Coordinates of C-alpha atoms and ligand atoms in Angstrom, one line a residue:
X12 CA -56.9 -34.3 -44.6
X13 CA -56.4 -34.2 -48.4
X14 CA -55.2 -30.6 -48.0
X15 CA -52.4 -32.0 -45.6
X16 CA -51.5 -34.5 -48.1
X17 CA -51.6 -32.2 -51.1
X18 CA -49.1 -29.7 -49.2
X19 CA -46.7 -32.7 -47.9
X20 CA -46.8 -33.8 -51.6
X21 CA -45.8 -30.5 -53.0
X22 CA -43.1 -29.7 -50.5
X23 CA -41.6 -33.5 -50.8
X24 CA -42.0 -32.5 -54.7
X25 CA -40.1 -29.1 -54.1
X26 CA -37.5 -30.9 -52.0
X27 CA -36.8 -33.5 -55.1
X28 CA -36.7 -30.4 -57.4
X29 CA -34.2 -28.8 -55.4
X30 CA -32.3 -31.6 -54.9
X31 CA -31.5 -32.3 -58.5
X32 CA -30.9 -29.0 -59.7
X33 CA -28.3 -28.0 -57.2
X34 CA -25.3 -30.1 -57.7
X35 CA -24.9 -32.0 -54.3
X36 CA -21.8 -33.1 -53.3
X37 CA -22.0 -34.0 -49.8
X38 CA -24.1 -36.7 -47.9
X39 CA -25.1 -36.3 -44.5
X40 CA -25.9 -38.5 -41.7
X41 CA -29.5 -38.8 -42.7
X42 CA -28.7 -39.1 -46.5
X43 CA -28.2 -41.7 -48.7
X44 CA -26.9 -42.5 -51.8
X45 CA -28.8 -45.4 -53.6
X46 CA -27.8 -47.4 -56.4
X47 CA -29.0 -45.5 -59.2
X48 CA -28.2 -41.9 -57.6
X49 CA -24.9 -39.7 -57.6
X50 CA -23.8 -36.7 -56.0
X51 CA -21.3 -34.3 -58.1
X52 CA -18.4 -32.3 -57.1
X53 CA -19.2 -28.6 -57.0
X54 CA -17.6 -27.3 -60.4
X55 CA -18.9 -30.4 -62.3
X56 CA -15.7 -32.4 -62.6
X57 CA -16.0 -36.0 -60.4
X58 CA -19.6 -37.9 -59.6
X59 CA -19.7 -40.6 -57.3
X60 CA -22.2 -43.3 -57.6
X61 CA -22.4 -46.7 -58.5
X62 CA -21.5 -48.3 -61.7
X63 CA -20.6 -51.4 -63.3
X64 CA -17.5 -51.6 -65.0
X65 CA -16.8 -53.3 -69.0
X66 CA -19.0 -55.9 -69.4
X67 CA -19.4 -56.8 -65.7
X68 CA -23.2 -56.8 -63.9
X69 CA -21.4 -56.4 -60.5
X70 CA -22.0 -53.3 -59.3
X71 CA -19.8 -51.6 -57.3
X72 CA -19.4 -47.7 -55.3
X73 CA -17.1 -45.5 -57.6
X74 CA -16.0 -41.8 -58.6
X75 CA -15.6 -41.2 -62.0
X76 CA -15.3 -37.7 -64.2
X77 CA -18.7 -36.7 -65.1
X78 CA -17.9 -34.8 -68.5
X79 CA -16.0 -37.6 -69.8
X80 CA -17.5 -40.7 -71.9
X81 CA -17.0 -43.5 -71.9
X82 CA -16.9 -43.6 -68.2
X83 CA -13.3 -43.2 -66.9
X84 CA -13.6 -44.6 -63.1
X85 CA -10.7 -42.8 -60.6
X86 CA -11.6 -44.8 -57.8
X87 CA -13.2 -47.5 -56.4
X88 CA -14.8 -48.6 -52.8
X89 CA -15.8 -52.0 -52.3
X90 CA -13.3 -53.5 -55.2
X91 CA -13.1 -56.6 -53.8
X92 CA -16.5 -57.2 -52.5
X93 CA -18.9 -56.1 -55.5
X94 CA -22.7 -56.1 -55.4
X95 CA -24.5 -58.6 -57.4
X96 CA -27.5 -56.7 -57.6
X97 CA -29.2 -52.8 -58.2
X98 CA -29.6 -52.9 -54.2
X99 CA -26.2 -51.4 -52.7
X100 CA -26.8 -47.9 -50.6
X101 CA -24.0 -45.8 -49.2
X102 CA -24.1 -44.0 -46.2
X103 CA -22.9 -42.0 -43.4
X104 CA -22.8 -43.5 -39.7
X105 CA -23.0 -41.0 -36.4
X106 CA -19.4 -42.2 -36.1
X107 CA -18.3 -40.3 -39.3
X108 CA -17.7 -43.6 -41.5
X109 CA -18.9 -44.6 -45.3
X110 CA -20.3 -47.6 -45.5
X111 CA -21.8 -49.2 -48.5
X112 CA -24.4 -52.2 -48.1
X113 CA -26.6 -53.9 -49.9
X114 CA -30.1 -55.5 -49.9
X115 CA -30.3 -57.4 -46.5
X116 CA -27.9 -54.4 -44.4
X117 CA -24.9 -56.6 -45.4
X118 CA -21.7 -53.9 -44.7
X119 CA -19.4 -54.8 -48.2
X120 CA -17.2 -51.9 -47.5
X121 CA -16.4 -49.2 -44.7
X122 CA -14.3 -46.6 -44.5
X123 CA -12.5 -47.4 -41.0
X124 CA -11.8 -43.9 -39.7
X125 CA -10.3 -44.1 -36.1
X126 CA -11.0 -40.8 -35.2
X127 CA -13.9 -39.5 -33.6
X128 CA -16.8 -37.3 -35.4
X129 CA -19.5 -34.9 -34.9
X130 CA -22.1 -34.5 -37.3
X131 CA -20.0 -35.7 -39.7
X132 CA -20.5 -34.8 -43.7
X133 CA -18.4 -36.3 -46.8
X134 CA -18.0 -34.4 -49.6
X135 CA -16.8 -34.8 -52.7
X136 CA -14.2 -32.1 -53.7
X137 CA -13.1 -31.1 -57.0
X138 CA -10.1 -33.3 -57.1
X139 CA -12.0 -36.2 -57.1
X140 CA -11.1 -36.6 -53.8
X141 CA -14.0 -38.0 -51.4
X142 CA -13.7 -36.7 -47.6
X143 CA -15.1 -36.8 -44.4
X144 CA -14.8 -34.5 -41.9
X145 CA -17.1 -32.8 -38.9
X146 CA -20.1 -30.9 -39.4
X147 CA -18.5 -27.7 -37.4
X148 CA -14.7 -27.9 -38.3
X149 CA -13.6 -25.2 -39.7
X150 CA -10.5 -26.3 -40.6
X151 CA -10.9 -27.2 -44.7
X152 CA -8.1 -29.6 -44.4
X153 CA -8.6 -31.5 -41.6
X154 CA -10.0 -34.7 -42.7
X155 CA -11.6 -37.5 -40.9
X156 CA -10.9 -39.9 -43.5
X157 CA -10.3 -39.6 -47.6
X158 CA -10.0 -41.8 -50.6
X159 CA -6.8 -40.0 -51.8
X160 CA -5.4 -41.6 -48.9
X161 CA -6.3 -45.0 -50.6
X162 CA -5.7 -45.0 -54.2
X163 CA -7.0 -47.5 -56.7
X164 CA -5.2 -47.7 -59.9
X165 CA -4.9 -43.5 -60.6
X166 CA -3.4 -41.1 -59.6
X167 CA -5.2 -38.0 -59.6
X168 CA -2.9 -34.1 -59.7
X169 CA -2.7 -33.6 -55.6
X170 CA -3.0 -37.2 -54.7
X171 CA 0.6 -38.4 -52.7
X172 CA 2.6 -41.8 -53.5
X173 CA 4.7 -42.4 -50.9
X174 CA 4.2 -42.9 -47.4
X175 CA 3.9 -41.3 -44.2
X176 CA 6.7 -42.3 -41.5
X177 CA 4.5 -41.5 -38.6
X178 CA 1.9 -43.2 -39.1
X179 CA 3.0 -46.0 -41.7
X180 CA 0.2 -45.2 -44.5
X181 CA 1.4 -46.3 -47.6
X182 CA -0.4 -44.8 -51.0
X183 CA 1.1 -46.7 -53.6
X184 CA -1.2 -47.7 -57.0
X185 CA -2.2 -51.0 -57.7
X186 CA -4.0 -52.1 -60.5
X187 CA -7.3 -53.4 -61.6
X188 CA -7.6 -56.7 -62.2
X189 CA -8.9 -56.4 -66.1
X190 CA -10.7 -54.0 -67.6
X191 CA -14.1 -55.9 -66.3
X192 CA -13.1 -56.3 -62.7
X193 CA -12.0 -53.3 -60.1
X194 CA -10.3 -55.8 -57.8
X195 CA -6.3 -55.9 -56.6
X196 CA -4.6 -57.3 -59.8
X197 CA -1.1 -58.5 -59.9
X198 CA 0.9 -55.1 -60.1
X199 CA 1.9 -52.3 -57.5
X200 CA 3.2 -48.9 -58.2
X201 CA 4.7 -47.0 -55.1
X202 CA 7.7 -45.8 -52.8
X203 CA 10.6 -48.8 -51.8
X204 CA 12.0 -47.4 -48.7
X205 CA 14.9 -49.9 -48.0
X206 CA 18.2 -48.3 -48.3
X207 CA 17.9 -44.8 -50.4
X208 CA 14.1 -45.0 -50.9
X209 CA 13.0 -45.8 -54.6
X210 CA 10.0 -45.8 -56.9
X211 CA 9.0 -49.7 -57.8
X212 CA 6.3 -51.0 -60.0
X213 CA 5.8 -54.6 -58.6
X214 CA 4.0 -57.5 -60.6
X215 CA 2.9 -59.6 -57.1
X216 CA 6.9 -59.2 -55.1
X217 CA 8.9 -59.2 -58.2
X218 CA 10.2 -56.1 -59.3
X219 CA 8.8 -55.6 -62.9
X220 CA 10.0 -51.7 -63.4
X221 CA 12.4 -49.7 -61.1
X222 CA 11.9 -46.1 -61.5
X223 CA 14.7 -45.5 -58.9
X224 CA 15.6 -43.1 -56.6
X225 CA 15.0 -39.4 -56.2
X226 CA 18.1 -37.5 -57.8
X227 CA 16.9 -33.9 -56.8
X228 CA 15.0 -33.5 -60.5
X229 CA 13.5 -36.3 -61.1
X230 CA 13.7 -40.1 -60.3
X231 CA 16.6 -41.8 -61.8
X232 CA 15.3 -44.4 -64.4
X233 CA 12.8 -41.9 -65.6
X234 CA 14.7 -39.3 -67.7
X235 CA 11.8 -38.0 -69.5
X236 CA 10.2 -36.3 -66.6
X237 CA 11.2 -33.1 -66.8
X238 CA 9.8 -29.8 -66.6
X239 CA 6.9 -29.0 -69.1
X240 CA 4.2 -26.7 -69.4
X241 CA 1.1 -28.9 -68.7
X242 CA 2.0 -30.1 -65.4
X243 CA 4.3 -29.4 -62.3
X244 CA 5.5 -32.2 -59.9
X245 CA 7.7 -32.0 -56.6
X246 CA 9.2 -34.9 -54.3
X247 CA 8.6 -34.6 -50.4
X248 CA 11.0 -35.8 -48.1
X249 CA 11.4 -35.4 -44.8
X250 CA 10.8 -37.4 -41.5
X251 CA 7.1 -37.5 -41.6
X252 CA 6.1 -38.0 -45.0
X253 CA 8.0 -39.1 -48.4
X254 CA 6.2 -38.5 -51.6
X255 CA 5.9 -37.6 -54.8
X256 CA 2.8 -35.7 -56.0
X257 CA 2.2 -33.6 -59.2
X258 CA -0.6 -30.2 -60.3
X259 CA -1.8 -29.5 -63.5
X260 CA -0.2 -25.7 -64.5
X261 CA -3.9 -24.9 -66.1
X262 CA -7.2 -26.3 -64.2
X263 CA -9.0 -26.7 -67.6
X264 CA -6.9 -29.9 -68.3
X265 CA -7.6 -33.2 -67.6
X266 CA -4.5 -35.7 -66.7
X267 CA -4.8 -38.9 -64.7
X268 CA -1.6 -41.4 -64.1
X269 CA -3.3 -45.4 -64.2
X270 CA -1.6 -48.6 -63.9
X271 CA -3.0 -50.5 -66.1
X272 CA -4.2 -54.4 -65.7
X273 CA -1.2 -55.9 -67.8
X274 CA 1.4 -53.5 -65.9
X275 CA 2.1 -50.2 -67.5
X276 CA 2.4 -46.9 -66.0
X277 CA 0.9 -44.6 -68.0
X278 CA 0.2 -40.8 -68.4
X279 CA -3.0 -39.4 -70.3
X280 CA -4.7 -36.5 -71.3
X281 CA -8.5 -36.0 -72.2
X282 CA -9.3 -33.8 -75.1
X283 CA -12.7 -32.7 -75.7
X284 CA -11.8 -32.4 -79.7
X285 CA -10.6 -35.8 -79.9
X286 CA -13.5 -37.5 -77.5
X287 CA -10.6 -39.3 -76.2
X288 CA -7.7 -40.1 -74.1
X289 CA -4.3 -39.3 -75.4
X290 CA -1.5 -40.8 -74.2
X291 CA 1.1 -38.7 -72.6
X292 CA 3.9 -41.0 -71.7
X293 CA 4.6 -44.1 -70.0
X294 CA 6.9 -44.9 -67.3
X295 CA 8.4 -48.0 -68.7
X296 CA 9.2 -47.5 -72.6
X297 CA 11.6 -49.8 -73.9
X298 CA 13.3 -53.2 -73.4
X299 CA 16.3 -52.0 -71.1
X300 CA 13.4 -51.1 -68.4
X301 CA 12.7 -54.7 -67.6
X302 CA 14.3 -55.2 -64.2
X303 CA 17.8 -56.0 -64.1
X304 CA 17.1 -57.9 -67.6
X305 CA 21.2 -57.7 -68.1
X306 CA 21.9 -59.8 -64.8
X307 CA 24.1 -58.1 -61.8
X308 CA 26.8 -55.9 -63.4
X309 CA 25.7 -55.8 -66.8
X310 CA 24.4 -52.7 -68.5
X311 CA 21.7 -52.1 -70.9
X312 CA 21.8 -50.0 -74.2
X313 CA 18.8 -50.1 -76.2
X314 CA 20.6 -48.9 -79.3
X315 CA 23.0 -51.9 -79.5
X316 CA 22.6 -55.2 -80.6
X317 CA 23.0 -57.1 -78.1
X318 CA 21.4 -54.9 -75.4
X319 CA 23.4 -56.4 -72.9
X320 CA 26.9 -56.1 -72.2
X321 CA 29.2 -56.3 -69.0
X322 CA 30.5 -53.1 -67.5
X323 CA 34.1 -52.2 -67.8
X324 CA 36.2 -55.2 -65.9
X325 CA 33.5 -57.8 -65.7
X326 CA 32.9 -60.7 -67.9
X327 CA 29.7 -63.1 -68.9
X328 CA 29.4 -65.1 -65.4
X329 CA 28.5 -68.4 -68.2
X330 CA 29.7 -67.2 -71.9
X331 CA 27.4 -70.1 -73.8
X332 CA 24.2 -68.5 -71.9
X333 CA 25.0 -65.2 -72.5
X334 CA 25.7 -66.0 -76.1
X335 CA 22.2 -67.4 -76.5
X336 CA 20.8 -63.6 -75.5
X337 CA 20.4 -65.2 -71.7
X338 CA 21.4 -62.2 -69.6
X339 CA 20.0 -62.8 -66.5
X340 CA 23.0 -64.8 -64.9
X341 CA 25.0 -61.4 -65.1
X342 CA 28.2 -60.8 -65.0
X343 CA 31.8 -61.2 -62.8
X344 CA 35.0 -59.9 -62.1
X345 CA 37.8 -60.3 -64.6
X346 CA 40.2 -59.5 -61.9
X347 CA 39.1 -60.2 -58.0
X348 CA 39.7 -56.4 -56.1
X349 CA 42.3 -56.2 -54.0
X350 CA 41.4 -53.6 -51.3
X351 CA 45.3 -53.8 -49.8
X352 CA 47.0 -53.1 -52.6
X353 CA 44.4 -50.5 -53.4
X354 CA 41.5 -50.7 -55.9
X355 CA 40.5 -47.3 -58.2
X356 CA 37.4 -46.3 -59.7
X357 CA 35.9 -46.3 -63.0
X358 CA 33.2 -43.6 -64.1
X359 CA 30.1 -44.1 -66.1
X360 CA 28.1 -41.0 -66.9
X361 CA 24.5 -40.9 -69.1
X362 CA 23.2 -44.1 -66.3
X363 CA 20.2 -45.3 -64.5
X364 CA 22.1 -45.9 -61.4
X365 CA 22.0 -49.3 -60.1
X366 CA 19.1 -50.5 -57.3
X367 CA 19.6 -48.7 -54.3
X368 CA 17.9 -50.8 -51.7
X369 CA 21.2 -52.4 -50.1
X370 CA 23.0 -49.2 -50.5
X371 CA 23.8 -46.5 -47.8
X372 CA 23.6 -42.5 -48.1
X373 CA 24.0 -39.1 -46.0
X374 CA 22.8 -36.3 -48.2
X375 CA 25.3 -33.6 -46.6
X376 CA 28.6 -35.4 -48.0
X377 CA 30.3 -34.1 -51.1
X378 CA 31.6 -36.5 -53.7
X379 CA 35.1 -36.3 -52.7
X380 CA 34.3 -37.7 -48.9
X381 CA 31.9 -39.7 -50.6
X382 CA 34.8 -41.5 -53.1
X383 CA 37.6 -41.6 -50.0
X384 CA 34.8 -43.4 -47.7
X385 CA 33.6 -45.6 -50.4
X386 CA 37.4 -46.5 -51.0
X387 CA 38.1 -47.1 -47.0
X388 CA 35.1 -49.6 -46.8
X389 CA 36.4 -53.1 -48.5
X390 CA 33.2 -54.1 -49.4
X391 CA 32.0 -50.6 -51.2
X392 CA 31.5 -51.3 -55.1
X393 CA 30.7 -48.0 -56.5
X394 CA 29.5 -44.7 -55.1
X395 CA 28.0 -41.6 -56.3
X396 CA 26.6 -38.0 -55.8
X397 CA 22.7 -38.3 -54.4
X398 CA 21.6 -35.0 -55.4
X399 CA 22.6 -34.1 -59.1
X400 CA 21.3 -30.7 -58.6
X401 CA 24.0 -27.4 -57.9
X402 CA 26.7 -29.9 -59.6
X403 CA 26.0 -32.6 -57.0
X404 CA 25.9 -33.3 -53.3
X405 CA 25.5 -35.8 -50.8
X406 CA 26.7 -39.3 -51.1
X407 CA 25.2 -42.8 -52.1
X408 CA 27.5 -45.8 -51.8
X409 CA 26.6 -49.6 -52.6
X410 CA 27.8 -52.6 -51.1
X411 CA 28.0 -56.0 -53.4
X412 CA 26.6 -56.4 -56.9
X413 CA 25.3 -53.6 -58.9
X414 CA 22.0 -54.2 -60.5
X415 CA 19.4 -53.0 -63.4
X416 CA 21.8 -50.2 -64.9
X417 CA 21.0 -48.4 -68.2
X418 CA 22.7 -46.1 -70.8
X419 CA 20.3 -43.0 -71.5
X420 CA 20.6 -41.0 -74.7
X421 CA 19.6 -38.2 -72.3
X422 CA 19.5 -36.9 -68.4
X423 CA 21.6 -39.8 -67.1
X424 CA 23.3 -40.1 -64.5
X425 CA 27.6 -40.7 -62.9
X426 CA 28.4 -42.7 -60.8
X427 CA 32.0 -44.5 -60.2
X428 CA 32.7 -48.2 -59.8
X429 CA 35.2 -49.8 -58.0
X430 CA 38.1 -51.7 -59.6
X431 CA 41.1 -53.9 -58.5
X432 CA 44.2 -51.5 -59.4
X433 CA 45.5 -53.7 -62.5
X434 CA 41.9 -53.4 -64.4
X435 CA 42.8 -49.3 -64.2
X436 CA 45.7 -49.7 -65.9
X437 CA 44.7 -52.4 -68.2
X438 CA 41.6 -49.6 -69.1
X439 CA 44.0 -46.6 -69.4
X440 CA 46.4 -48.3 -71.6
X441 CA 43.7 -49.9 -73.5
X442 CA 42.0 -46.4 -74.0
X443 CA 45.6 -45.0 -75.0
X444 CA 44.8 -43.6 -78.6
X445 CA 42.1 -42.1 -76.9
X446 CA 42.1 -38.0 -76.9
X447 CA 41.8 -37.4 -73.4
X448 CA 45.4 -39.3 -73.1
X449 CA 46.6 -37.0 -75.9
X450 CA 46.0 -34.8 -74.0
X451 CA 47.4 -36.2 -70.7
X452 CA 50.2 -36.4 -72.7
X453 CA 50.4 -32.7 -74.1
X454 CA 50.2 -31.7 -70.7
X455 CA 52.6 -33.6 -69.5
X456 CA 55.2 -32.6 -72.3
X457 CA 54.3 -29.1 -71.5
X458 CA 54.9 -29.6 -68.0
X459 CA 58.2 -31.1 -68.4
X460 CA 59.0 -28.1 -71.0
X461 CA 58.6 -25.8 -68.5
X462 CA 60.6 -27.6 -65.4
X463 CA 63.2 -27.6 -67.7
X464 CA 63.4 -24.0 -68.7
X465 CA 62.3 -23.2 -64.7
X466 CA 65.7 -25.3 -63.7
X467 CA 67.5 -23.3 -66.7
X468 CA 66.7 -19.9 -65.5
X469 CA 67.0 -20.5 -61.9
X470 CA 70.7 -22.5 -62.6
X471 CA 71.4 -19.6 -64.5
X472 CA 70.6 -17.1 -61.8
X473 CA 72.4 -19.1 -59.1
X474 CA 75.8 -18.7 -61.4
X475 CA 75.4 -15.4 -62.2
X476 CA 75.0 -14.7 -58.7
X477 CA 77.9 -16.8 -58.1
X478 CA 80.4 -14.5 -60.4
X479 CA 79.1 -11.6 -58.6
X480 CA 80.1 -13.1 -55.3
X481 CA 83.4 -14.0 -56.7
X482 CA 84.3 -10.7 -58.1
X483 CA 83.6 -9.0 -54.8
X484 CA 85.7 -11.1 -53.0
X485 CA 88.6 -10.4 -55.5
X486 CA 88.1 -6.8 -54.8
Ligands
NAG503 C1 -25.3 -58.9 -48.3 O1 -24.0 -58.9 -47.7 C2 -23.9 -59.9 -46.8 C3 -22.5 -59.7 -46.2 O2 -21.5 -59.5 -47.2 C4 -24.1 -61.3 -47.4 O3 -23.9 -62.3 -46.5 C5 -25.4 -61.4 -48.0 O4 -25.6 -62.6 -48.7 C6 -25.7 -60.2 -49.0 N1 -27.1 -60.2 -49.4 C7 -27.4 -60.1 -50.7 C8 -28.9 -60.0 -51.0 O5 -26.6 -60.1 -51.6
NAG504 C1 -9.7 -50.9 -39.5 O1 -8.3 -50.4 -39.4 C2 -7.6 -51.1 -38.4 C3 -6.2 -50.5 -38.3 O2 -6.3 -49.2 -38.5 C4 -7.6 -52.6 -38.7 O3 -6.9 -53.3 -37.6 C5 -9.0 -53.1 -38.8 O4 -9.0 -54.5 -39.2 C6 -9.8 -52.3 -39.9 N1 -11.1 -52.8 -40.0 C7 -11.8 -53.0 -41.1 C8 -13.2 -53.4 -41.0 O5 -11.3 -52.8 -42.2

């Protein structure tokens, strides 16, 4: 009898060896994870386990990177239903979904997978990203259920904002409530798709930040996402999914994308020398990316003083508030349009363009069709190219007022709005001195220099002719 117990108590020992030094990163159906206990991705990168965050004592089921201190969470399960106490336990069910409950087998959180399972396992991959799939699938890919599919406030390289059309999932950000509490706080970061689809961060319905649409290259309102050599992203759309999802160029780097509790979008790096997070950019970075904070038809230039102004044609809609640095009233026509007697266009290049959510768009137009369809419709305002890239393509009109535009210093946009016929001429007169009419002028001088000579040779020609004729008919 003691002999039995002596060789259970070595092997349990063995077992508890073994299972410490070899990284785990799955749970089975028969394992748990107690409070207390965390399994690690396979190179070392993500553990998931519980934790408490800032100076909370809730506890609550998290992933956060293991190499990185102070603990940086990526995700969060039960945000909204925390434990109180040391007692949580996740696990597996036969049915292939996480659960995490606490004390008295209360369920706080589940991972509501539809789909069926068989001897089901979730891992924790690499990315940080926490699956489940069946025991036997070969299939790497094919996932039961996963927590990129449900992001917290980060976004993680490989993880998808946008949405998928067949099914209606929607991965869009949101943040945390403060730095001490996981829940849903007030803001939302993800894809619009009413009208030409757009990136909005939300603070609760309100548009706080519009990063815009898609232009081919990047989104419109966020000119300083361009290529670079840290990380690589691409825009997916077609009629199943519509996302935007980006890969660090070297593994070795850490990046994360967070919206954080008072609303920012922001971009950081971790760097071992520092011990810290370094900021890489953020989204939103100066006044003039406050939604539509010039009103409907104004225009925002963060190097002038006012940064508000009215766009060619339109005037304050109140003067005495505008004065008083009140923009949000916006701005109206001088001069109502006159579709009948014909209205013209005027371009703005280096732009944000305007919101897109009332507007209309068929990527295979050029801009021409795009400018004589925009002109046919009386209630088209402006229009403009939807794909910037190969010197533009397809076609993006809007209907009504045209809202939260901004000058860029650097990889704006054109686009062309309509006016009644007499602004036109008001503008080109008004813009007279300017070079371009030089040379509109030039050219036409030269022009008429040369119909003139033209009618002087051929009049010449025709005479000579004319005395040849004359003399042979004398002969
Ligand atoms: C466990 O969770 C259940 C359901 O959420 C709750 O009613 C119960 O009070 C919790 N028990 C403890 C000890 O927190
Ligand atoms: C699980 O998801 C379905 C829809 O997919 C939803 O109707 C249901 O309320 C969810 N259940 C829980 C417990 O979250």
């Amino acid at each position: 009898m003691d002999a039995l117990a002596t060789v259970v108590f070595i092997f349990s020992y063995v077992f508890f060896l073994l299972r410490i030094s070899t990284a785990v990163d799955t749970i089975t159906v028969n394992q748990y994870i107690r409070d207390g206990e965390t399994i690690t991705s396979a190179g070392g990168t993500f553990e998931l386990g519980f934790f408490s965050p800032g100076d909370s004592k809730n506890r609550y089921l998290g992933i956060w990177y293991k190499k990185v201190a102070p603990r940086t969470v990526v995700w969060v399960a039960n945000r909204e239903s925390p434990l109180t106490d040391s007692s949580g336990v996740l696990k597996v069910t036969q049915q292939g979904i996480l659960v995490v409950i606490n004390g008295t087998n209360g369920i706080l959180w589940n991972s509501n997978s539809s789909r069926s399972a068989q001897d089901p396992k979730a891992q924790l991959l690499e990315s940080g990203n926490l699956v489940m799939r069946n025991g036997n699938d070969g299939d790497p890919e094919n996932f039961l259920w996963q927590s990129f599919d449900y992001p917290c406030d980060t976004l993680l390289p490989g993880m998808k904002r946008g949405r998928n059309r067949v099914t209606g999932l929607d991965r869009y950000l949101s943040s945390w409530k403060s730095a001490d509490d996981p829940s849903k706080g007030n803001f939302t970061y993800g894809m619009d798709l009413s009208g030409f689809p757009q990136l909005f961060l939300r603070n609760g319905l309100a548009v706080k930040f519009r990063a815009g649409p898609w232009n081919g290259v990047r989104f419109s309102g966020i000119p300083q996402l361009t290529n670079n050599s840290v990380y690589t992203f691409d825009y997916v759309s077609n009629e199943k999914e519509i996302y935007f999802i980006y890969s660090l160029v070297n593994s070795s780097v850490i990046m994360r994308a967070v919206l954080t509790p008072d609303g920012y979008s922001r971009r950081f790096t971790w760097t071992d020398q520092k011990n810290e997070w370094t900021l890489y950019s953020t989204s939103q970075r100066d006044d003039c990316d406050n939604y539509a904070i010039c009103g409907v038809n104004g225009i925002c230039k963060i190097n002038q003083s006012p940064n508000c102004e009215c766009m060619k044609g339109f005037r304050p809609k109140f003067q005495s508030n505008w004065d008083m640095a009140y923009w949000s009233d916006g701005c109206v026509r001088s001069t109502p349009l006159d579709c009948q007697k014909g209205d013209g266009f005027v371009k703005y290049s280096g732009v944000k363009l305007p919101d897109t959510r009332s507007s209309w768009f068929n990527e295979s137009m050029n801009l021409k069709e795009c400018a004589s369809l925009c002109l046919s419709n009386c209630s088209c305002t402006a229009y403009a190219n939807s794909d910037i890239r190969g010197g533009g393509s397809g076609c993006l009109l809007w209907f009504g007022d045209l809202i939260d535009i901004r000058d860029f210093t650097q990889n704006g946009q054109e686009f062309y709005v309509r006016m009644a016929a007499a602004d036109l001429d008001a503008l080109s007169s008004l813009n007279s001195s300017s070079k371009k009419k030089k040379k509109q002028v030039i050219v036409i001088s030269i022009s008429i220099t040369g119909i003139v000579l033209l009618s002087l040779v051929l009049t010449l020609y025709v005479l000579k002719k004319r005395k040849r004729q004359l003399k042979r008919r004398g002969k």
